[in-house]
PDB file of C-alpha atoms in Angstrom:
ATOM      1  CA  UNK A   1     -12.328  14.295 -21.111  1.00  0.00           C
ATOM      2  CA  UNK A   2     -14.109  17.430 -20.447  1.00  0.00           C
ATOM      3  CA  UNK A   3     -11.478  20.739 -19.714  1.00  0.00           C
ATOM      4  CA  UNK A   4     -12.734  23.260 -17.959  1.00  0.00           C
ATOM      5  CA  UNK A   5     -10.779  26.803 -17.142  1.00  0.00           C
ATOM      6  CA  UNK A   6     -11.182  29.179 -14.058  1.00  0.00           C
ATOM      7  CA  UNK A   7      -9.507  32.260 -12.767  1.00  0.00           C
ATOM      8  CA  UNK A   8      -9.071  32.571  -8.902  1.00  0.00           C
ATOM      9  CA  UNK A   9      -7.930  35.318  -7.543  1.00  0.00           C
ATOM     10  CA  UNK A  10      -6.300  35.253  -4.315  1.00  0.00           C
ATOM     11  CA  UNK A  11      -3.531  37.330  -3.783  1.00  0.00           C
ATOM     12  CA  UNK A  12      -0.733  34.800  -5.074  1.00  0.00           C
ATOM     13  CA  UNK A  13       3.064  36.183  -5.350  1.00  0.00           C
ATOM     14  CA  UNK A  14       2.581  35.359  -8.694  1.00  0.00           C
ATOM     15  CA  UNK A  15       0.505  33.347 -11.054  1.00  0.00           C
ATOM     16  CA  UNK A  16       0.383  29.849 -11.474  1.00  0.00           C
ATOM     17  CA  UNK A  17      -1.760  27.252 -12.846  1.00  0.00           C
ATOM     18  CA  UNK A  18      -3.085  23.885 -11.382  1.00  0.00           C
ATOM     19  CA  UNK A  19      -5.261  20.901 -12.619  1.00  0.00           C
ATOM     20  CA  UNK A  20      -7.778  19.694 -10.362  1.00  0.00           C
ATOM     21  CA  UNK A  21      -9.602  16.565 -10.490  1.00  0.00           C
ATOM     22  CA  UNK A  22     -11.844  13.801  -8.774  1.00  0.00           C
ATOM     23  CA  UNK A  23     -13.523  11.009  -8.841  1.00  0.00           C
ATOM     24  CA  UNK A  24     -11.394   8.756 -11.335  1.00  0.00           C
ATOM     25  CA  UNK A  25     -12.918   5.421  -9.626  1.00  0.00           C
ATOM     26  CA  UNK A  26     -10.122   3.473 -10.885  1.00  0.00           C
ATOM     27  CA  UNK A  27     -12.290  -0.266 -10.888  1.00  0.00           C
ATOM     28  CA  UNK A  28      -9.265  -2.936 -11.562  1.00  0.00           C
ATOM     29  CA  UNK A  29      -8.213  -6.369 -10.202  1.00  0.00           C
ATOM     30  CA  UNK A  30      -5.911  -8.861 -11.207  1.00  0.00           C
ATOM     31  CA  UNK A  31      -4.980 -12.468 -10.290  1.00  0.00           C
ATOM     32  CA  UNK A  32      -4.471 -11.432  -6.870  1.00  0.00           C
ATOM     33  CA  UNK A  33      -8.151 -11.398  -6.268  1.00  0.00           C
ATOM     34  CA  UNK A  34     -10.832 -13.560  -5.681  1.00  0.00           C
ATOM     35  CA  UNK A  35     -13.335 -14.364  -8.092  1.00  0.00           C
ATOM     36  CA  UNK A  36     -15.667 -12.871  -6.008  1.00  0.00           C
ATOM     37  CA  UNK A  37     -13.667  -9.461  -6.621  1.00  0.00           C
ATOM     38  CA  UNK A  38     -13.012  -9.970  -9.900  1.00  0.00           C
ATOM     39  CA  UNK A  39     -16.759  -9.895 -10.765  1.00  0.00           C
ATOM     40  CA  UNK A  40     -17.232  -7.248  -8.463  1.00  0.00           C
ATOM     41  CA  UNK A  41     -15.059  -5.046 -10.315  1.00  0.00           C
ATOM     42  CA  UNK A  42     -16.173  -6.143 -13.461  1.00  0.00           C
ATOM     43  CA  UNK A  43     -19.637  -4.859 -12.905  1.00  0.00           C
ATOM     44  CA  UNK A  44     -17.921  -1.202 -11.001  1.00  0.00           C
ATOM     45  CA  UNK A  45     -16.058  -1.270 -14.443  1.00  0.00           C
ATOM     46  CA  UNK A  46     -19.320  -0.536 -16.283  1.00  0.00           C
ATOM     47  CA  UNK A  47     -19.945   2.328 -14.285  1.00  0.00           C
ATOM     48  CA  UNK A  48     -16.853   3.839 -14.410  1.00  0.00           C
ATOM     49  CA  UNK A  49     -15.764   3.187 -17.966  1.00  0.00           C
ATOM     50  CA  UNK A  50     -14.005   6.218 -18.676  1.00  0.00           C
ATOM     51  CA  UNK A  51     -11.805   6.235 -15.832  1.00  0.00           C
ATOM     52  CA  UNK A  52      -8.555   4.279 -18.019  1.00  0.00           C
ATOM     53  CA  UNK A  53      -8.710   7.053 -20.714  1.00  0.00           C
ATOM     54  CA  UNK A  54      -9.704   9.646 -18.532  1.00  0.00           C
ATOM     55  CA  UNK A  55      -6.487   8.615 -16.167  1.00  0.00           C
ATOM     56  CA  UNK A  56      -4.088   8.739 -19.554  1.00  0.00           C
ATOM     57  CA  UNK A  57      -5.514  12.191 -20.271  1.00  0.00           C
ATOM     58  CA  UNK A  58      -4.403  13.314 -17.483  1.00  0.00           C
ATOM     59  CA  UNK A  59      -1.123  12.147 -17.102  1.00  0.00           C
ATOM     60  CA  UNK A  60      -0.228  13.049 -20.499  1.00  0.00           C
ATOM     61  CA  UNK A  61      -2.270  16.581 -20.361  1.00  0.00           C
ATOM     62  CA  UNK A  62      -0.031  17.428 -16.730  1.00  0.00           C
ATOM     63  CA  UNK A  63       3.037  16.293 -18.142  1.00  0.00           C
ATOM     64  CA  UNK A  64       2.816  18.056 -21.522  1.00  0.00           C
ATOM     65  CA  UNK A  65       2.084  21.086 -19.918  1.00  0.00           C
ATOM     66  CA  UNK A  66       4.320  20.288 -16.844  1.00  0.00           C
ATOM     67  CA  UNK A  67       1.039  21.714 -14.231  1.00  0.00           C
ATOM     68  CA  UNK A  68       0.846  20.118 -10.659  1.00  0.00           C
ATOM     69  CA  UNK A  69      -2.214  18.175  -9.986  1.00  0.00           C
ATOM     70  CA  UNK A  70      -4.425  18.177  -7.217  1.00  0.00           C
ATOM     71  CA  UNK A  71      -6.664  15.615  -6.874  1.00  0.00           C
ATOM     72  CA  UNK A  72      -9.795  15.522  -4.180  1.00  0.00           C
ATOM     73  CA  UNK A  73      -9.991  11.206  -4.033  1.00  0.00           C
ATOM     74  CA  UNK A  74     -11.999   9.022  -5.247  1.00  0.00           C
ATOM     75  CA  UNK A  75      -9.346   7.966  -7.479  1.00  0.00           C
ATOM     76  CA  UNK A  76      -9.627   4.172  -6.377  1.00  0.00           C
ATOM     77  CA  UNK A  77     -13.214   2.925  -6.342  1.00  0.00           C
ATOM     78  CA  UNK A  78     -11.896   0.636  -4.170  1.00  0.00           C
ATOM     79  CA  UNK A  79      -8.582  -1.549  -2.727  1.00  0.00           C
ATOM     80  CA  UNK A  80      -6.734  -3.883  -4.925  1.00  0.00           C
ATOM     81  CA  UNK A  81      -3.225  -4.714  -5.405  1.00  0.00           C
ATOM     82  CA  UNK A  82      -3.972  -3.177  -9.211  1.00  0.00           C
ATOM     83  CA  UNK A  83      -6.020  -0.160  -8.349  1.00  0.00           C
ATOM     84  CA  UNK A  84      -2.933   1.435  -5.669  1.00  0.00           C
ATOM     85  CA  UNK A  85      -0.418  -0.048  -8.518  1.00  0.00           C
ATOM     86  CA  UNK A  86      -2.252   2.390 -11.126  1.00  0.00           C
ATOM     87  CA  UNK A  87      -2.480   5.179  -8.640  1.00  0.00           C
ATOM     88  CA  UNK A  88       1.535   4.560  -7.569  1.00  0.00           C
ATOM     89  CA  UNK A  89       2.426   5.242 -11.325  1.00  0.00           C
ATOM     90  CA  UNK A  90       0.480   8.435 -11.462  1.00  0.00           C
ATOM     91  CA  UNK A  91       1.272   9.754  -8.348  1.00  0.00           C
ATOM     92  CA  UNK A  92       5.107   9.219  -9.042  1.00  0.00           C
ATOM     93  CA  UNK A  93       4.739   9.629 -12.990  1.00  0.00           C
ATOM     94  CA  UNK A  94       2.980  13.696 -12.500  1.00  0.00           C
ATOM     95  CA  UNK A  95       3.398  16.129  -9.652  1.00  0.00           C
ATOM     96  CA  UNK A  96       0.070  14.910  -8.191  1.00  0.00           C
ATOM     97  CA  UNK A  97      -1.308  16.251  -4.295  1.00  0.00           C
ATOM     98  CA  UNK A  98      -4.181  13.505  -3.627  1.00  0.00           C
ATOM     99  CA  UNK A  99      -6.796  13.448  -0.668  1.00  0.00           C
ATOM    100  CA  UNK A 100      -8.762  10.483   0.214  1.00  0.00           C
ATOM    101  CA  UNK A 101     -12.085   9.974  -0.810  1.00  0.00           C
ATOM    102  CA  UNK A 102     -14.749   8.138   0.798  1.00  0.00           C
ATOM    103  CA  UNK A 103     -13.728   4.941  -1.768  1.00  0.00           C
ATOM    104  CA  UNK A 104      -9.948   5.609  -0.748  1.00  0.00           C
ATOM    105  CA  UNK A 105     -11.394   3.093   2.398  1.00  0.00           C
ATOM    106  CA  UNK A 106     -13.808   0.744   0.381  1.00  0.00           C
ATOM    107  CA  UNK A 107     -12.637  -2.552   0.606  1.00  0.00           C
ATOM    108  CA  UNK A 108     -14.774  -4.497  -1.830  1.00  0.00           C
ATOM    109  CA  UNK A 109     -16.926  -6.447  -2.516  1.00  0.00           C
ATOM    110  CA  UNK A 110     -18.306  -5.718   0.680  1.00  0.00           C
ATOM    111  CA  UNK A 111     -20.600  -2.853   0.164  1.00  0.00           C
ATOM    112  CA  UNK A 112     -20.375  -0.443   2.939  1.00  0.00           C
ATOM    113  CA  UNK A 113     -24.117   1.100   2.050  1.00  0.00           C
ATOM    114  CA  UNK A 114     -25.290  -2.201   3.279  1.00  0.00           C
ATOM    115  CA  UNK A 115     -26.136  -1.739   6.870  1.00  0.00           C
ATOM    116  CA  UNK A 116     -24.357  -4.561   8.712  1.00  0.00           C
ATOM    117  CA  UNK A 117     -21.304  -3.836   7.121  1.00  0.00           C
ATOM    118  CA  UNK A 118     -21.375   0.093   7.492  1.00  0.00           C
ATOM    119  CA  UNK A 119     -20.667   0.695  10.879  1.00  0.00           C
ATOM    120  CA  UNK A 120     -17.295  -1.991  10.619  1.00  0.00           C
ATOM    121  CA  UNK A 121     -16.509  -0.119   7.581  1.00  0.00           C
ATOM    122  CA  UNK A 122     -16.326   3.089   9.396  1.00  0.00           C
ATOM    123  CA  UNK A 123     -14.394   1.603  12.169  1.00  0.00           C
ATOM    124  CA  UNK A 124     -11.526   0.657   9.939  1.00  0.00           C
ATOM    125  CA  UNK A 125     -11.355   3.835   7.804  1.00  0.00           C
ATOM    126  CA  UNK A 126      -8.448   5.712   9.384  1.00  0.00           C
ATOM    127  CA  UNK A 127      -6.726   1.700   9.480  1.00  0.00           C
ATOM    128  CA  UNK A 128      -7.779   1.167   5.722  1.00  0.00           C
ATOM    129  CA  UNK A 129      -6.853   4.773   4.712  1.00  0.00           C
ATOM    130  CA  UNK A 130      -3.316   4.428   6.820  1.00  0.00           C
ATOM    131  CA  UNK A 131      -2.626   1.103   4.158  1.00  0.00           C
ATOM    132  CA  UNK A 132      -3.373   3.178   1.282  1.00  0.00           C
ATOM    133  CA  UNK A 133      -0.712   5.849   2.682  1.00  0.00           C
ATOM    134  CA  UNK A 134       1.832   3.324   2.587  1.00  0.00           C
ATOM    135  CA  UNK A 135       1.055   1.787  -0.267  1.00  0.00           C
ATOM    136  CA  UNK A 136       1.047   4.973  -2.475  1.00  0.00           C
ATOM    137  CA  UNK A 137       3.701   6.873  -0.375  1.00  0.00           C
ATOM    138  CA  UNK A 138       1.450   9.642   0.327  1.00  0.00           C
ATOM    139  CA  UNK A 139      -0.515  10.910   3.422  1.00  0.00           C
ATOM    140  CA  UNK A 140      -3.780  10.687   2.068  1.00  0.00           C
ATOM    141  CA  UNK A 141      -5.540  12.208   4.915  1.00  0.00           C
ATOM    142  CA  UNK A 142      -3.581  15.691   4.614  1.00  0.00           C
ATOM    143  CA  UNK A 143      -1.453  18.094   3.026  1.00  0.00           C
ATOM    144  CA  UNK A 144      -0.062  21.085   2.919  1.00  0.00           C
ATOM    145  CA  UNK A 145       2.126  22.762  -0.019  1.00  0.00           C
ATOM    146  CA  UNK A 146       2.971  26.404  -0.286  1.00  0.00           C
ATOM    147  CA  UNK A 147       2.621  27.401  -4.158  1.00  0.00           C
ATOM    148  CA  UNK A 148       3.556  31.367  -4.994  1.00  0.00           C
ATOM    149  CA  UNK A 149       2.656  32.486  -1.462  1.00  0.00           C
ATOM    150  CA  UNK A 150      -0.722  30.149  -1.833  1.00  0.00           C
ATOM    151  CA  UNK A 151      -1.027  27.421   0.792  1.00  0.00           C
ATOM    152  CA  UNK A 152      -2.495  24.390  -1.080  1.00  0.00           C
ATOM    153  CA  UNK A 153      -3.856  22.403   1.865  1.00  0.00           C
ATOM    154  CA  UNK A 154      -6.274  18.879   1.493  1.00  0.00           C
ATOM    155  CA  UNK A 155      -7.894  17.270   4.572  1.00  0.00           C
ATOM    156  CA  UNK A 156      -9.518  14.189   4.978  1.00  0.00           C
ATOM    157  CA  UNK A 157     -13.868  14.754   5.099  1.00  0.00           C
ATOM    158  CA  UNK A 158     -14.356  11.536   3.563  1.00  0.00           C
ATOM    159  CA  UNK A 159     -16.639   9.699   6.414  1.00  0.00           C
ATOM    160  CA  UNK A 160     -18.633  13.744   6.054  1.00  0.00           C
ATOM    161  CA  UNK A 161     -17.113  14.192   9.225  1.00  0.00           C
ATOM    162  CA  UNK A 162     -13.399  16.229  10.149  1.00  0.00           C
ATOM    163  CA  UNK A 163     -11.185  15.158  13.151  1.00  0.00           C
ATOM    164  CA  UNK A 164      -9.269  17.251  15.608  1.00  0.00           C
ATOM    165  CA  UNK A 165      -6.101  16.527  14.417  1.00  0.00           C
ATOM    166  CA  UNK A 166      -6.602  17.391  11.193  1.00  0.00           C
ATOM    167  CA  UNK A 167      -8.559  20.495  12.109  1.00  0.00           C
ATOM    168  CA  UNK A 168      -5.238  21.586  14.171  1.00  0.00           C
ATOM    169  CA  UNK A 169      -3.132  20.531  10.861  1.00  0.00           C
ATOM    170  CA  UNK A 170      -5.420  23.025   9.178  1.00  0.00           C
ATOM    171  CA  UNK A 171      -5.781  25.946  11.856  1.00  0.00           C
ATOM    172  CA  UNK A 172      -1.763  25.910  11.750  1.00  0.00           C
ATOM    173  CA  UNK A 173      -1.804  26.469   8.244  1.00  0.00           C
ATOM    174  CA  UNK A 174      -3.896  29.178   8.227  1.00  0.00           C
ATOM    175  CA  UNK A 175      -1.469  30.558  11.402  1.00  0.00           C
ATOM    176  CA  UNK A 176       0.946  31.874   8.231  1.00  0.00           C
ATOM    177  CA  UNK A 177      -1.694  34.330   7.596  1.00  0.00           C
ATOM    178  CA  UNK A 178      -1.263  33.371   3.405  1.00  0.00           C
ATOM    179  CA  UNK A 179      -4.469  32.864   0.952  1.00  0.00           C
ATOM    180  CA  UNK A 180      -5.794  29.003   1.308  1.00  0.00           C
ATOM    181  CA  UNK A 181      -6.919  27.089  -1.233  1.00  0.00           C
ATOM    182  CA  UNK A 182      -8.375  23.759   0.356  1.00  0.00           C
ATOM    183  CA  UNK A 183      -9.122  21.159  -1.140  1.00  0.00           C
ATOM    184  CA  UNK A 184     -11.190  17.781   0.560  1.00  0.00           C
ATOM    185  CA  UNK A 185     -13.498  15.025  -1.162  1.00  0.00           C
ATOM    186  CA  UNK A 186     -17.193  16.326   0.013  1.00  0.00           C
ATOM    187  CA  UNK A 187     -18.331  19.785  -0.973  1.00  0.00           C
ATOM    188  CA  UNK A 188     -19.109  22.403   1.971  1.00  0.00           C
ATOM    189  CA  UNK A 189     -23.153  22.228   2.254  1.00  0.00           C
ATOM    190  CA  UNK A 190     -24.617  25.597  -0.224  1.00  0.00           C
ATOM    191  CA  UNK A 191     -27.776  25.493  -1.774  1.00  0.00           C
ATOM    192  CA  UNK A 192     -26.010  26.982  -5.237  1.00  0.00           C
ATOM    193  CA  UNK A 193     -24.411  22.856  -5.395  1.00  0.00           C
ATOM    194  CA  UNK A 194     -27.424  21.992  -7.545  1.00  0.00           C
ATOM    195  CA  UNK A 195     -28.390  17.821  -7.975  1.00  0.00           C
ATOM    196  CA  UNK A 196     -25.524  16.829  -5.178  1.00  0.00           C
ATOM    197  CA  UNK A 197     -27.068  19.101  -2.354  1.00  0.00           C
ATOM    198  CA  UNK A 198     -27.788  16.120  -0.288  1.00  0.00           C
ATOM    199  CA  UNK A 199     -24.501  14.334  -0.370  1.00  0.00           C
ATOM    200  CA  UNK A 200     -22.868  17.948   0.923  1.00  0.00           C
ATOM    201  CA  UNK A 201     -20.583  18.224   4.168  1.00  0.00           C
ATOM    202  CA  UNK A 202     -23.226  19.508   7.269  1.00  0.00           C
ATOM    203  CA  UNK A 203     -26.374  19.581   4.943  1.00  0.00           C
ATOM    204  CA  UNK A 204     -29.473  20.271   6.896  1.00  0.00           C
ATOM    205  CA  UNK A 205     -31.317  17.815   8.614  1.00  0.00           C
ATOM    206  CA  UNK A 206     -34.505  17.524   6.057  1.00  0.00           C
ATOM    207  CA  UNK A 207     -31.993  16.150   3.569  1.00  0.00           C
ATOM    208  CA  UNK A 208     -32.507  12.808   6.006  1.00  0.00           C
ATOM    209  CA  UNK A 209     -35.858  12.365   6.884  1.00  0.00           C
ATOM    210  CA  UNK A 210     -36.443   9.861   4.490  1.00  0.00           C
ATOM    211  CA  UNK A 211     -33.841   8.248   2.713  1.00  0.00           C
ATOM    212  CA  UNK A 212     -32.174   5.207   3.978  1.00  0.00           C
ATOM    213  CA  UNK A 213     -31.025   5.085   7.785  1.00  0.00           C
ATOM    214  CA  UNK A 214     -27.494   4.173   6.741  1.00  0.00           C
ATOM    215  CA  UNK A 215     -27.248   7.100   4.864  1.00  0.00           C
ATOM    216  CA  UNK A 216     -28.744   9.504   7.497  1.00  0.00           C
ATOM    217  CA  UNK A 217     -25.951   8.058   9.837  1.00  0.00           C
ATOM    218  CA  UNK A 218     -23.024   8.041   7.536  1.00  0.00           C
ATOM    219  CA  UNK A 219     -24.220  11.892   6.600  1.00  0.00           C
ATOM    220  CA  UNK A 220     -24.854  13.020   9.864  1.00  0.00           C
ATOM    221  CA  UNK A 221     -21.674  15.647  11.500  1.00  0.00           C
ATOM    222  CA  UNK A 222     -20.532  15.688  14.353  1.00  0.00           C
ATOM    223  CA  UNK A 223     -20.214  19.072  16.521  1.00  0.00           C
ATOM    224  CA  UNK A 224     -16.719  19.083  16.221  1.00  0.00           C
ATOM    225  CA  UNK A 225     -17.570  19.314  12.074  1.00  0.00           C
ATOM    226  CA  UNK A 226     -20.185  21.963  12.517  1.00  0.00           C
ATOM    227  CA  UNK A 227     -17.865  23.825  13.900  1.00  0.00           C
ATOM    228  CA  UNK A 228     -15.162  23.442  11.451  1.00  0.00           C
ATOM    229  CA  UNK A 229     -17.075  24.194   8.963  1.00  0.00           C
ATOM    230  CA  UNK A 230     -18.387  27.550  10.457  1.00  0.00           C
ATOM    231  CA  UNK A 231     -14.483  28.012  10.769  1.00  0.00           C
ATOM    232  CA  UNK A 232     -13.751  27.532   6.821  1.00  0.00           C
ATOM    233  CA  UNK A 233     -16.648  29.749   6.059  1.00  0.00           C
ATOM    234  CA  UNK A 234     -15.723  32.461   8.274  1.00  0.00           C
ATOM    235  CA  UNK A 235     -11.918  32.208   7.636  1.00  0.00           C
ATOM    236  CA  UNK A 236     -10.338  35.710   5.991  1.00  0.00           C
ATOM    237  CA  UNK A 237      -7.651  33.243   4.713  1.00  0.00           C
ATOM    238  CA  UNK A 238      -9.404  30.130   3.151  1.00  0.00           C
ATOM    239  CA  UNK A 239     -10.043  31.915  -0.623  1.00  0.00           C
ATOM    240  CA  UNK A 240     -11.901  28.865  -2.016  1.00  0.00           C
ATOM    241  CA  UNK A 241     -12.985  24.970  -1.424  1.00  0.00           C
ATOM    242  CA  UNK A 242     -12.439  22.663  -4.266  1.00  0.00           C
ATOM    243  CA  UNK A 243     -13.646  19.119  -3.803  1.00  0.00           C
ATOM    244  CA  UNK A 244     -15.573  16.650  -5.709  1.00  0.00           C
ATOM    245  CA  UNK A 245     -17.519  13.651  -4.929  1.00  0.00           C
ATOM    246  CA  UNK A 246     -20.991  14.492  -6.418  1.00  0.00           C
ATOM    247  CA  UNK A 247     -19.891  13.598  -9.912  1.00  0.00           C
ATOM    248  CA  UNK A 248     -21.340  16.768 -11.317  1.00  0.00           C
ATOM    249  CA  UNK A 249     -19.497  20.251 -11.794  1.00  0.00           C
ATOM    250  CA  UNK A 250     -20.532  23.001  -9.978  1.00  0.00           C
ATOM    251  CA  UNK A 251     -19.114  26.544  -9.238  1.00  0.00           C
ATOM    252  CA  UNK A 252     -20.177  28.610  -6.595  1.00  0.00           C
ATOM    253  CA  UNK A 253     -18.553  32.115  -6.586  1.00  0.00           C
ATOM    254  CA  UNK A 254     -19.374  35.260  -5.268  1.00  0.00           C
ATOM    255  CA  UNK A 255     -22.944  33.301  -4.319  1.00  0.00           C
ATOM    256  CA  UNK A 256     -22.428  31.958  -0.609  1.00  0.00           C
ATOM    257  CA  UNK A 257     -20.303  32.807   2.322  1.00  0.00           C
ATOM    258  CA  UNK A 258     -17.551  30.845   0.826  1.00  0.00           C
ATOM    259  CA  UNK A 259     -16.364  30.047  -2.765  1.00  0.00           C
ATOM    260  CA  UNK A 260     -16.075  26.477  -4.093  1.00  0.00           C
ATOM    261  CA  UNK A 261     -15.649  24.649  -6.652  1.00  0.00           C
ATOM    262  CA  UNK A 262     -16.374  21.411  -7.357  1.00  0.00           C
ATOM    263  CA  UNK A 263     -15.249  18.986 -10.274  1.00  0.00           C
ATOM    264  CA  UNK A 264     -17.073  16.195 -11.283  1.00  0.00           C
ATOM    265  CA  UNK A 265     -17.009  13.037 -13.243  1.00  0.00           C
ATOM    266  CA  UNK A 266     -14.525  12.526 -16.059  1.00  0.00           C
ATOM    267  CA  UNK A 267     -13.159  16.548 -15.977  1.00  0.00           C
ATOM    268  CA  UNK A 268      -9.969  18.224 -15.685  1.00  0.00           C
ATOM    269  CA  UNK A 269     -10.449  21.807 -14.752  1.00  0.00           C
ATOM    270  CA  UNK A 270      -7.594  24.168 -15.445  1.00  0.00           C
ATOM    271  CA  UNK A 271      -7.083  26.662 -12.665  1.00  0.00           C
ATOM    272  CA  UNK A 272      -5.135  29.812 -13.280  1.00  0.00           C
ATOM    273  CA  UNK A 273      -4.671  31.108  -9.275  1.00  0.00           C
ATOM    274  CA  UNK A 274      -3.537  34.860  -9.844  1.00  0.00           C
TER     275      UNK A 274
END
């Protein structure tokens, strides 16, 4: 597993060091599924074949070193009894923040790119993302931990779209008047992102023109997230956005009118916050 170290400064009491990470896609099942699952999972296994070892190195990497983990979702490639049983032992095994990704809600083998099934999908996301709360005994959609005098804050983007209440979560935050570092599953749109540009958070329109109508739907904001993200940008407070979901690392500092980082694939980056 590929370690990667960054300085951020951002006015913290004193320093402190966090792991981020994303995009795990844990791909397990068990004898609680259906054959029909069980293949299904099989074949995501393929894709995602580092994720058991990568998930080890973690653990042992954040325990040795006794660092809190943050990490931006994705960590399920989808729901089964064995996949939140997996993410259960992390999450209560390190001192692990997680946000939902967009296959936090994925509910195999029903493939939510396929257009019938999209528009259910995203109907059930808040329900389907409220059952992986319970199940892992976090609020995946949000939270909020102060670190130094460094609010570490994740919200829920994973549908490339953000809700009121969580925008009024975040906007109360930021009422403390402390450095933010936020953290959510899709990157901020910025030119600088490199091969994942399309799959960004409020990405301009061209990106759509011709790929796949599901896709121009599912990527599409809404005005409330066009704001929002004019708000992040412009925020004095919010020092950097760290995120994943394009699979590929990219670090945009000091190039656009707001830092981020994003880790990809199979990475642990080491973040010394000063």
């Amino acid at each position: 597993m590929e370690i990667i170290k960054n300085t951020l400064s951002v006015g913290a009491e004193k320093p402190f060091v966090l792991l981020h990470i994303s995009d795990i896609h844990l791909s397990e099942s068990d004898e609680n599924d259906s054959p029909e699952r069980k293949a299904f999972a099989a074949e995501r296994k393929r894709a995602f074949s580092f994720a058991p070892a990568a998930l080890n190195f973690v653990k042992e990497y954040a325990q040795k070193n006794d660092y809190p983990i943050v990490n931006t979702g994705d960590l399920l490639d989808f729901i089964t009894p064995e996949n939140l049983r997996i993410a259960k032992d992390l999450l209560q095994s390190t001192d692990m923040m997680l946000v939902a990704g967009n296959h936090e809600y994925w509910e195999c083998p029903n493939n939510r790119f396929h257009f019938d099934d999209a528009p259910k999908t995203y109907e059930k996301k808040n329900e389907s993302l409220s059952f992986v709360s319970k199940h892992l005994g976090v609020d995946v959609r949000f939270f909020h931990r102060e670190i130094c005098g460094v609010n570490l804050v994740g919200i829920d983007n994973t549908d490339y779209c953000i809700d009121a209440e969580i925008f009024e979560k975040l906007k109360n935050v930021e009422a403390q008047k402390k450095p933010i570092l936020l953290f959510m599953h899709i990157p901020l749109h910025s030119k600088y992102i490199g091969k994942g540009e399309k799959y960004s958070l409020n990405a301009p329109q061209h990106f759509f023109e011709n790929c796949n109508p599901v896709d121009a739907w599912e990527r599409k904001p809404d005005d409330l997230t066009c704001e929002i993200c004019d708000y992040i940008r412009n925020s004095p407070f919010i020092k950097c956005v760290l995120s994943g979901h394009t699979h590929y690392n990219s670090e945009i500092l000091g190039l656009d009118a707001q830092d981020q980082i994003i880790t990809g694939c199979n990475t642990i980056r080491e973040i010394t916050v000063i």
